[in-house]
mmCIF file of C-alpha atoms in Angstrom:
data_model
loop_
_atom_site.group_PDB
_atom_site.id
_atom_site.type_symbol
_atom_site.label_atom_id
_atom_site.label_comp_id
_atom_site.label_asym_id
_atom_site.label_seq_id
_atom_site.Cartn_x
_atom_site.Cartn_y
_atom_site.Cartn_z
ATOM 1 C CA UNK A 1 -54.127 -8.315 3.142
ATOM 2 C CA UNK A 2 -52.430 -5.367 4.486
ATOM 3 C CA UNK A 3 -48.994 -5.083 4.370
ATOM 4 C CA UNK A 4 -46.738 -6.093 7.141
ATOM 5 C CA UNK A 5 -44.729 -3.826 8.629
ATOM 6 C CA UNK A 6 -40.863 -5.077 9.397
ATOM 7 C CA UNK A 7 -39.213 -6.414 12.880
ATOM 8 C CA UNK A 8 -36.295 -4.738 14.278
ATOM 9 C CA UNK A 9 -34.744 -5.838 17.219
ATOM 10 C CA UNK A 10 -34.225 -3.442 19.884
ATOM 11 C CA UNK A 11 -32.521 -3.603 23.225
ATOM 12 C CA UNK A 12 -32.715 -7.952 22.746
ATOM 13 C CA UNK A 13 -36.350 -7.796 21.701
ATOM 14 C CA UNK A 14 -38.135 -7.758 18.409
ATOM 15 C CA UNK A 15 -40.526 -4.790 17.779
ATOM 16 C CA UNK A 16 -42.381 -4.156 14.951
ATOM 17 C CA UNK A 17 -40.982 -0.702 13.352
ATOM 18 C CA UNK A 18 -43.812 2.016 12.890
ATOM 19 C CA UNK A 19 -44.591 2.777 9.072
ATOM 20 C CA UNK A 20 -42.121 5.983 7.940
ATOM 21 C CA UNK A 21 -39.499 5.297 10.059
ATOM 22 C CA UNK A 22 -36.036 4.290 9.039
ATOM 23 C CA UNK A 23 -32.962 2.761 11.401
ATOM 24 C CA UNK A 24 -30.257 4.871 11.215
ATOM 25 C CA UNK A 25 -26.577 3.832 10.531
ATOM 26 C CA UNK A 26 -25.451 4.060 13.938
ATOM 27 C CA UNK A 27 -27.897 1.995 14.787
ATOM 28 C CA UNK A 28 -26.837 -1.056 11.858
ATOM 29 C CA UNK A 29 -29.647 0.340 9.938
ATOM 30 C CA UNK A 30 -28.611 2.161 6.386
ATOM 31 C CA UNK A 31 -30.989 5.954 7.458
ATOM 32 C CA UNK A 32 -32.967 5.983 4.273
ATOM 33 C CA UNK A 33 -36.440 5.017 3.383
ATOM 34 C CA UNK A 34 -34.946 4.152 -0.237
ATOM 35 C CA UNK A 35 -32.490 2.382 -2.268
ATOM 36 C CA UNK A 36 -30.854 5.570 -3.127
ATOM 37 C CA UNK A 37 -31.574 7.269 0.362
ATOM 38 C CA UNK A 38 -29.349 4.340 1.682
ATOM 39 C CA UNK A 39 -26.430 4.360 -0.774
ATOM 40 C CA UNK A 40 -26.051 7.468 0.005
ATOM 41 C CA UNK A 41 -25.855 7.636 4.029
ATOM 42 C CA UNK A 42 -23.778 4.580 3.622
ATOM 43 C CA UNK A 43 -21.190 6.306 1.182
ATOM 44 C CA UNK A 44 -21.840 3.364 -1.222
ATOM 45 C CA UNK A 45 -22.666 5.916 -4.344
ATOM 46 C CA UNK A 46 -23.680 9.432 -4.552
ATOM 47 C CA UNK A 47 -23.989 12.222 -7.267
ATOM 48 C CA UNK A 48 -20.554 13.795 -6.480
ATOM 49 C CA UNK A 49 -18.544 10.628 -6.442
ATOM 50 C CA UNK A 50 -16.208 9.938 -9.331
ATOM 51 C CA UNK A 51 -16.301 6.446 -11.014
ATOM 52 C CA UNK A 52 -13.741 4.748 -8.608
ATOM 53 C CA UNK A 53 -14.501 4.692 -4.669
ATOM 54 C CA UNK A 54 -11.115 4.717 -3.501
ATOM 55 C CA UNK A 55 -9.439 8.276 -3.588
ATOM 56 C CA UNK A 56 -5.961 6.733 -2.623
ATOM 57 C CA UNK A 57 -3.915 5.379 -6.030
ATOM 58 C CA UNK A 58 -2.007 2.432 -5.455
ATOM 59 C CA UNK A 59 -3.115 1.874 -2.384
ATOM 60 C CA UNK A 60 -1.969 -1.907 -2.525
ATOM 61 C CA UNK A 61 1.222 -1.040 -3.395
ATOM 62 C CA UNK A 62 1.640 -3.464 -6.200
ATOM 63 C CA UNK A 63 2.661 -0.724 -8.760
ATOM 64 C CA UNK A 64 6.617 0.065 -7.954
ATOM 65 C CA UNK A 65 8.209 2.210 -10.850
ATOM 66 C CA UNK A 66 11.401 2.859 -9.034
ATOM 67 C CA UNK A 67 12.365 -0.623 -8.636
ATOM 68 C CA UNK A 68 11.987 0.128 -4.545
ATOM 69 C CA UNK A 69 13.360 -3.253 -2.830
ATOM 70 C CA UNK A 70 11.640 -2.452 0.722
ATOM 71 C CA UNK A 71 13.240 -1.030 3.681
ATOM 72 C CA UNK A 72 14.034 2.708 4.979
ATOM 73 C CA UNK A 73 12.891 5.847 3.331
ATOM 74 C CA UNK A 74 14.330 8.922 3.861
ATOM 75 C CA UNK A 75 11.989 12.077 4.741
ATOM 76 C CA UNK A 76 10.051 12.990 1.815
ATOM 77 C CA UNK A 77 11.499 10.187 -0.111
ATOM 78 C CA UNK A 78 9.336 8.290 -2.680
ATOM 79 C CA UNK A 79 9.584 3.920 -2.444
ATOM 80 C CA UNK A 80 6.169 2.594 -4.059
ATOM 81 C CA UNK A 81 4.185 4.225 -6.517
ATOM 82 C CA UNK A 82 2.392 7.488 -4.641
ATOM 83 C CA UNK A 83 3.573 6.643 -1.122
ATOM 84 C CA UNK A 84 6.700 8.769 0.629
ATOM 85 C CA UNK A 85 8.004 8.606 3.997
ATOM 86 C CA UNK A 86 6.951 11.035 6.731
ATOM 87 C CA UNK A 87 8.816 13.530 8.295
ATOM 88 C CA UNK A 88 10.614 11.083 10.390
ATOM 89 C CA UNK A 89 11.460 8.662 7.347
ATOM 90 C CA UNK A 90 10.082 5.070 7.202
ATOM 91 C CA UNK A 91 10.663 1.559 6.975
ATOM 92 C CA UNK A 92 8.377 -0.078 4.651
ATOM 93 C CA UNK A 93 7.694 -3.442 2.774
ATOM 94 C CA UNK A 94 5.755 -5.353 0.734
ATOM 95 C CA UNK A 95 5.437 -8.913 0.174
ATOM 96 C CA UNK A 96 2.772 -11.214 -1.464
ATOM 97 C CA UNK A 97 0.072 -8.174 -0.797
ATOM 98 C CA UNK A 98 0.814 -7.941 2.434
ATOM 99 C CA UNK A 99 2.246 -4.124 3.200
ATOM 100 C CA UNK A 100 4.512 -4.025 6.625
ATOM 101 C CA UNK A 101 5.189 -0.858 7.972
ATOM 102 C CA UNK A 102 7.716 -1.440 10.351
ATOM 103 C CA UNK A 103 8.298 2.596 11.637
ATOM 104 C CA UNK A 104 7.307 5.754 10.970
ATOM 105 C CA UNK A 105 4.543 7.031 8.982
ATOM 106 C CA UNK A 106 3.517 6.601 4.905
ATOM 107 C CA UNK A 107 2.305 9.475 2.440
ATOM 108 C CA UNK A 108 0.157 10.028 -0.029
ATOM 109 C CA UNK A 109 -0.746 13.426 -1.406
ATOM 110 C CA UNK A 110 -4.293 13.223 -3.359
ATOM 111 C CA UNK A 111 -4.197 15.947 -5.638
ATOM 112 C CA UNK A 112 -6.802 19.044 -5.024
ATOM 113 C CA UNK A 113 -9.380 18.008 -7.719
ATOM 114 C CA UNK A 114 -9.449 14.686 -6.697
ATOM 115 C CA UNK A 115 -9.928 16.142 -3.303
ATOM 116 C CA UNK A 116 -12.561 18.506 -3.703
ATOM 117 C CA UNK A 117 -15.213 16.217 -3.161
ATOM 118 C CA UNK A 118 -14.174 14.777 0.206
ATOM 119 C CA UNK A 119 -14.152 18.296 1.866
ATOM 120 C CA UNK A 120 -16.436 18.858 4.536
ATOM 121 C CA UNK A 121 -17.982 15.315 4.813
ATOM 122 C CA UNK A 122 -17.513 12.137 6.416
ATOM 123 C CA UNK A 123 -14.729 9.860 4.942
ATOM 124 C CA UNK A 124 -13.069 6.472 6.012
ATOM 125 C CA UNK A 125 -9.999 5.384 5.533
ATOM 126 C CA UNK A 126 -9.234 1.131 6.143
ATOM 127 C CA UNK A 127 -7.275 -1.234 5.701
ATOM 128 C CA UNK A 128 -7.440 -5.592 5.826
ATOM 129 C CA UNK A 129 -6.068 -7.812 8.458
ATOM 130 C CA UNK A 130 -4.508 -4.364 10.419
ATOM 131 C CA UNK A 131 -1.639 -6.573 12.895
ATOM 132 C CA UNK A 132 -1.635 -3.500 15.261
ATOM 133 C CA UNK A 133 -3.112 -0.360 15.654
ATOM 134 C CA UNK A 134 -3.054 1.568 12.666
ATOM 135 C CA UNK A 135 -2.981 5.817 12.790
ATOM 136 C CA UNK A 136 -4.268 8.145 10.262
ATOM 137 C CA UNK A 137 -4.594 11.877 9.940
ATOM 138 C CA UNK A 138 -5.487 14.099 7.328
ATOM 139 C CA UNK A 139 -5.397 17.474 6.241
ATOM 140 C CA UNK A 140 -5.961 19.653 3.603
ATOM 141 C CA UNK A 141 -3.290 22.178 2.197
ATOM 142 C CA UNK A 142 -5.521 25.764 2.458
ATOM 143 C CA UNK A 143 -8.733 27.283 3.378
ATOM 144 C CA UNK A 144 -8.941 25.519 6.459
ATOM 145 C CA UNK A 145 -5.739 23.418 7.651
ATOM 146 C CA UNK A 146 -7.385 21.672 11.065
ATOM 147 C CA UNK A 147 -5.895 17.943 10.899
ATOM 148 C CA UNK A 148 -8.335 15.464 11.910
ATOM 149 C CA UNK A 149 -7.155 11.832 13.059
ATOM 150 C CA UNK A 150 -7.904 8.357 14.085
ATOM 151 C CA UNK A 151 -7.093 4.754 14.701
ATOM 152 C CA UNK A 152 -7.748 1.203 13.598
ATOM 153 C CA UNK A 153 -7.458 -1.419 16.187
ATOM 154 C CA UNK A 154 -5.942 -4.849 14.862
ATOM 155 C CA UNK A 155 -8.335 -7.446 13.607
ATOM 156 C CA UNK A 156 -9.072 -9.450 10.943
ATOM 157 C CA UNK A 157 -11.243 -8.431 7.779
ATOM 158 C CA UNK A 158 -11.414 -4.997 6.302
ATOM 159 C CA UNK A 159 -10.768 -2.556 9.434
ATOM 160 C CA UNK A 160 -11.828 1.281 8.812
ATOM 161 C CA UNK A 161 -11.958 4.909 10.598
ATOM 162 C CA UNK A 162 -14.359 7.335 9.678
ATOM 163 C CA UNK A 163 -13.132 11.056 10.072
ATOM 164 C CA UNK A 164 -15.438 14.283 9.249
ATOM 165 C CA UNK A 165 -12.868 16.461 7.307
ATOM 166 C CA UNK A 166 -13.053 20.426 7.236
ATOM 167 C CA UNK A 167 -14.156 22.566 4.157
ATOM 168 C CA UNK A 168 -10.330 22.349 3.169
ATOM 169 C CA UNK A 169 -9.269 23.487 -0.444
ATOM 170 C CA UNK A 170 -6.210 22.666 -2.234
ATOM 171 C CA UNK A 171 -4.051 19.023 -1.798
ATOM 172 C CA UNK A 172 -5.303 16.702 0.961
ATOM 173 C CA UNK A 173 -2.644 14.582 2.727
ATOM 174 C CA UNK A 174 -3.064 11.326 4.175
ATOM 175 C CA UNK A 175 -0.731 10.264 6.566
ATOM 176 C CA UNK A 176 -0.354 6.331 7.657
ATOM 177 C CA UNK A 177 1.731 5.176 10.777
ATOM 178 C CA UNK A 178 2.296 2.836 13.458
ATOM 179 C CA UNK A 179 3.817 2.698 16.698
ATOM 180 C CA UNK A 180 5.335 -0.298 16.297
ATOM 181 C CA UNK A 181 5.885 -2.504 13.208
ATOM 182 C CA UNK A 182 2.499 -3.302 11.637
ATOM 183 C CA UNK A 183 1.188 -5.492 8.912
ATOM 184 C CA UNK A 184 -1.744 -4.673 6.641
ATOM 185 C CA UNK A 185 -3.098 -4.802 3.435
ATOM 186 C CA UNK A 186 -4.966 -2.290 0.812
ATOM 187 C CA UNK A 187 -5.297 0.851 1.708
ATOM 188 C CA UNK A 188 -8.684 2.930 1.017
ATOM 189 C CA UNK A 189 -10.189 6.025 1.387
ATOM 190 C CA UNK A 190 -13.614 6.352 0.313
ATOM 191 C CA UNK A 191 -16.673 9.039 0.993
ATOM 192 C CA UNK A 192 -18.989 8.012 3.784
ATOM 193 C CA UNK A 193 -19.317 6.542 7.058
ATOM 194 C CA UNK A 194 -18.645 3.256 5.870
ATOM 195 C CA UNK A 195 -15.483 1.038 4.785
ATOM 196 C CA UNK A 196 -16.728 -1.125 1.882
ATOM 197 C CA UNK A 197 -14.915 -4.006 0.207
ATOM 198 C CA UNK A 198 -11.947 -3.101 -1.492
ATOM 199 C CA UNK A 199 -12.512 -1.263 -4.728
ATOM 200 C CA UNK A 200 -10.401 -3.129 -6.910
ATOM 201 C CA UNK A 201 -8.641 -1.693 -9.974
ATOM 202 C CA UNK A 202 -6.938 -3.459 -12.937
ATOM 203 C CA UNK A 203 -2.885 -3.116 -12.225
ATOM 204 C CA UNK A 204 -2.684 -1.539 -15.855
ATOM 205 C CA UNK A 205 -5.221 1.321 -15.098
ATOM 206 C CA UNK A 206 -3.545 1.528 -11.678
ATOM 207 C CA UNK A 207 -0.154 2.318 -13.561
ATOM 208 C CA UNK A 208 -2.049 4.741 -15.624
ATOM 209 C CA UNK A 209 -3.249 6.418 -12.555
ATOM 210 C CA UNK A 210 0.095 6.216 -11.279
ATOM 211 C CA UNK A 211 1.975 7.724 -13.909
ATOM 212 C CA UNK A 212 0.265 10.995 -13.814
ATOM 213 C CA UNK A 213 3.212 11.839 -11.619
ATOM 214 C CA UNK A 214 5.736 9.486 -12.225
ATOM 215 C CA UNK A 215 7.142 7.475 -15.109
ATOM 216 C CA UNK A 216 10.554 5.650 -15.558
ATOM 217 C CA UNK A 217 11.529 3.302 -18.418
ATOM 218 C CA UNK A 218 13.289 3.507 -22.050
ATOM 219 C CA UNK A 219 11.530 5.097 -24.721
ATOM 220 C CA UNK A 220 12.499 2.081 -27.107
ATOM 221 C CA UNK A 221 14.295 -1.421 -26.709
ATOM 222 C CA UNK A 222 18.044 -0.653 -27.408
ATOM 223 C CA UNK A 223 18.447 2.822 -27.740
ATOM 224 C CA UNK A 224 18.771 5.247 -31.270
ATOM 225 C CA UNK A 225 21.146 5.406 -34.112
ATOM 226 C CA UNK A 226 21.013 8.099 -36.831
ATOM 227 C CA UNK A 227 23.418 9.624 -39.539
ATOM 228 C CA UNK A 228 24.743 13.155 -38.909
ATOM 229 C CA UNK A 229 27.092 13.932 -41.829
ATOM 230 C CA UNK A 230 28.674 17.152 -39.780
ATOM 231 C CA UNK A 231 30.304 17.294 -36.477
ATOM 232 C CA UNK A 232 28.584 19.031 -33.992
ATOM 233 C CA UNK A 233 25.215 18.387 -36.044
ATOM 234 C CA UNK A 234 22.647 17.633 -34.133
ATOM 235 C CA UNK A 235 19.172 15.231 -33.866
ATOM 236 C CA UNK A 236 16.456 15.253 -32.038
ATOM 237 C CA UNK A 237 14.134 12.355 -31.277
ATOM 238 C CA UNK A 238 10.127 12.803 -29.510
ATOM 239 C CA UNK A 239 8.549 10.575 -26.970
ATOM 240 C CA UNK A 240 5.313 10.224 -25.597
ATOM 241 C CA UNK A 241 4.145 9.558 -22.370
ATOM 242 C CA UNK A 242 1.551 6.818 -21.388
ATOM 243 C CA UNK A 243 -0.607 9.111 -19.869
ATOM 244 C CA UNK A 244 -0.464 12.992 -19.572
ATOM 245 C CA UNK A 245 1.530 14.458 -16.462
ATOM 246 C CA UNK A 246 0.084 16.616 -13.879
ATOM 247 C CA UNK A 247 2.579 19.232 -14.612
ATOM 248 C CA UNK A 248 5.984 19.395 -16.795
ATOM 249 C CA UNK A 249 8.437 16.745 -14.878
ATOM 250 C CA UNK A 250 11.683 16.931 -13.273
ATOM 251 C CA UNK A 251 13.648 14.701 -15.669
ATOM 252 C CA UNK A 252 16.626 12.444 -14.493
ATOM 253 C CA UNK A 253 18.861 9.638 -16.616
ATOM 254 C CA UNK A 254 20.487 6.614 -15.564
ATOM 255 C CA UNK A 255 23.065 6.222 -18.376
ATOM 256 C CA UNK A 256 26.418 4.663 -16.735
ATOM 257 C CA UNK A 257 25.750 1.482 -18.477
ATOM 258 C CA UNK A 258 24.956 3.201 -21.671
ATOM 259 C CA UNK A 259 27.416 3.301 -24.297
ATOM 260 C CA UNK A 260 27.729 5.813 -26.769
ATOM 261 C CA UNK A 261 29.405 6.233 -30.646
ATOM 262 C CA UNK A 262 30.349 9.410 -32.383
ATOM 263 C CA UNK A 263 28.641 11.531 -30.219
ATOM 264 C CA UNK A 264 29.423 14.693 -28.130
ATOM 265 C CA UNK A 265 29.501 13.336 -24.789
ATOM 266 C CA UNK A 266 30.076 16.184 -23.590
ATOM 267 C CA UNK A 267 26.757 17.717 -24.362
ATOM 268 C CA UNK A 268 23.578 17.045 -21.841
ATOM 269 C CA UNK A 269 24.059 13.997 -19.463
ATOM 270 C CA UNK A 270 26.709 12.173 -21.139
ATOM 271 C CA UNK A 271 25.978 12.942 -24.508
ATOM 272 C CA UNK A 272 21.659 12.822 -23.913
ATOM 273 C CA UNK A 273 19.828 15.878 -23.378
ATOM 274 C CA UNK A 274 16.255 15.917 -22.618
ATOM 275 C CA UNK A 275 13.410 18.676 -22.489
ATOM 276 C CA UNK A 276 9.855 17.697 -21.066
ATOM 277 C CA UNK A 277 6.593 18.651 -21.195
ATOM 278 C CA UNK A 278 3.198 17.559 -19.730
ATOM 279 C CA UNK A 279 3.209 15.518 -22.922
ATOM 280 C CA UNK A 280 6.617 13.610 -23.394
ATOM 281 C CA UNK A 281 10.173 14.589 -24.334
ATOM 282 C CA UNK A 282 12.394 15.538 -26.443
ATOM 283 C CA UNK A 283 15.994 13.532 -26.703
ATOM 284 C CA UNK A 284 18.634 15.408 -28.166
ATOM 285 C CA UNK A 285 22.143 14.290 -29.493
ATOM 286 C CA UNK A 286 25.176 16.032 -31.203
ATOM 287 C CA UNK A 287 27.753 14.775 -33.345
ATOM 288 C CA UNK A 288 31.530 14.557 -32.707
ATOM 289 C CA UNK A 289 32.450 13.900 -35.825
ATOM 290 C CA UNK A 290 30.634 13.041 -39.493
ATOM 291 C CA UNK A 291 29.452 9.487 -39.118
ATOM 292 C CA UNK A 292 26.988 7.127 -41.015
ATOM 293 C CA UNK A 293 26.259 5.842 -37.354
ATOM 294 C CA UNK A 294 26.047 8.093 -34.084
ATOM 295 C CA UNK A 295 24.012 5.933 -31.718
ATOM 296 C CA UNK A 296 23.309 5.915 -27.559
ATOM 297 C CA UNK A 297 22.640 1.977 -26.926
ATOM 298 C CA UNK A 298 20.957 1.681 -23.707
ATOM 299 C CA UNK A 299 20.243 -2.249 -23.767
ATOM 300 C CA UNK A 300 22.542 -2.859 -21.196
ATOM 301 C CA UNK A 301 20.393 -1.188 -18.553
ATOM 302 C CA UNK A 302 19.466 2.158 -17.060
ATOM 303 C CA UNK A 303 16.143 4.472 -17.514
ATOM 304 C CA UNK A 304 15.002 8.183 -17.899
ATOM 305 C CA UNK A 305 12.822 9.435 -14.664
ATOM 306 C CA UNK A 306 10.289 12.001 -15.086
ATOM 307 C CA UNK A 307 9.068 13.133 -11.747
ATOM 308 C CA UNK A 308 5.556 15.200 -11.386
ATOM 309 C CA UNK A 309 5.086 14.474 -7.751
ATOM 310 C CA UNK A 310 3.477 16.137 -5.335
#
C-alpha cells in the first residue's frame, strides 16, 4: 500500500498536503521536513545554543541576596538577584512567584558571551499569566546599537514576543516595563520564534548563576579569633567564593553589629580590611595590643558584599 500523504486544513477545509512540502511556522506548522529541521525553526534546540534555553538568570526572581523586601528602586539600583531599576527607578515585588511590577521598567544585563549567540536572529522574550500589557526592548552595547521592542498583551498561560535583534556585539540589555502596575510570572528569553515552557532551573544552580556577579554572606558562623603576641601584628585570613566572579568585586561590610577584641579598629572598616579577587578574599586584622585572643565576632548579624555587576 502506498503511503498516505497527511491532511492539513486550509482556509476551513482539509486538503491533502503534496509530498515535499512542509507548513511553515506562521502557518502553526514547525517549517521542516525533519525532527531536527523543526527544532530548529521552532528555537526548541540548535547547534549554537548553550545547555539552558533561557538567557535571562533569575528570571523568577526567587534568588534575593540583598535581602530586597519589595518596593521602589532607585535608578540603576539592584533589588532581586540580576534585575535593577530603569532609568526612571521602579517599584517592584514579589510574592508566592508571582512578580508585580507596579511602575517603571526592570533590568537585566546578559553578559556579552552569553549574548553572542542571540545576535542577529529571532528571539522571544515571555512571561505567564501577563495582568496587563507587558513592554520589552533590547539592545546590544556596540557594533550595532538599534533597539528593537515589543509587547505582550494580558492573558493567561505563557505569553511571549518575538523580536529579530541586530548583529550587536558586546552586553545585551533587556529592559521590562509597564504602563501601569502589572502582574506576571517567570521571565524568559530564549532563541527562536517561539516561547516554550518555562525552562526550569534548580534554585541552587540558579544562585550559582547568580553569584557570578554578586555574593553577600559571612565567610564562617561567628566570626575569627587568633593570637597575635605583638601590637600592631597583624593576620590574615582567605576565603573562597562559591563560584568564580566575572571580574574582581567592589567589596562592602556591614559590621555595626560586630563586636571586636584587641584589635586596631582603626585599621580597614572598623578594624576588617578586605582585598578581592575573581577568586575570594583576603580578611585582614591588626593587633592593638599582645593578646592570646584578638577576635571580630560577627554572630550578631551583618555581611560582606562583593559586587561584580554589570
Amino acid at each position: 500500500m502506498a503511503p498516505r500523504l497527511p491532511l492539513v486544513r486550509v482556509s476551513g477545509r482539509n486538503r491533502q498536503m503534496p509530498s515535499g512540502d512542509v507548513v511553515p511556522v506562521s502557518a502553526g506548522g514547525t517549517g521542516g521536513s525533519s525532527a531536527s529541521a523543526a527544532r530548529v525553526n521552532l528555537g526548541a534546540l540548535d547547534s549554537g545554543l548553550p545547555a539552558m534555553r533561557n538567557a535571562l538568570i533569575n528570571g523568577g526572581m526567587v534568588i534575593n541576596q540583598r535581602a530586597f523586601a519589595g518596593g521602589s528602586l532607585a535608578p540603576g539600583v539592584y533589588g532581586f538577584d540580576r534585575w535593577k531599576a530603569g532609568s526612571n527607578g521602579a517599584s517592584v515585588s514579589v510574592s508566592r512567584g508571582t512578580i508585580t511590577l507596579a511602575s517603571g521598567a526592570i533590568i537585566q544585563v546578559v553578559e556579552a558571551d552569553s549574548a553572542a549567540y542571540l545576535a542577529g536572529k529571532a528571539v522571544t522574550f515571555s512571561v505567564e499569566d501577563p495582568s496587563a500589557t507587558v513592554t520589552v526592548a533590547a539592545v546590544f552595547a556596540a557594533t550595532d546599537t538599534t533597539s528593537v521592542s515589543g509587547t505582550i498583551a494580558s492573558g493567561s498561560g505563557r505569553k511571549g514576543v518575538t523580536l529579530t535583534l541586530p548583529s550587536g556585539t558586546g552586553n545585551l540589555t533587556i529592559t521590562v516595563s509597564v504602563s501601569s502596575s502589572t502582574t506576571f510570572k517567570r521571565m524568559q528569553l530564549e532563541l527562536g520564534s517561539v516561547a516554550t515552557g518555562w525552562d526550569a532551573r534548580s534554585t541552587a544552580f540558579e544562585l550559582h548563576l547568580c553569584q557570578r556577579y554578586y555574593w553577600q554572606g559571612l565567610p564562617w558562623a561567628s566570626g575569627i579569633n587568633t593570637p597575635i603576641y605583638t601590637s600592631g601584628g597583624y593576620q590574615s585570613f582567605a576565603y573562597s567564593f562559591p563560584v568564580t566572579m566575572r571580574t574582581a568585586p567592589a567589596m562592602t561590610i556591614s559590621n555595626s553589629s560586630w563586636s571586636t577584641g584587641n584589635l586596631n579598629t582603626n585599621f580597614g572598616t572598623n578594624g576588617v580590611s578586605v582585598s578581592p579577587n575573581i577568586n575570594g578574599f583576603r580578611i585582614l586584622v591588626q593587633s592593638s595590643a599582645a593578646a592570646a585572643n584578638c577576635y571580630v565576632d560577627w554572630s550578631g548579624g551583618g555581611y560582606f558584599a562583593a559586587d561584580a555587576e554589570l
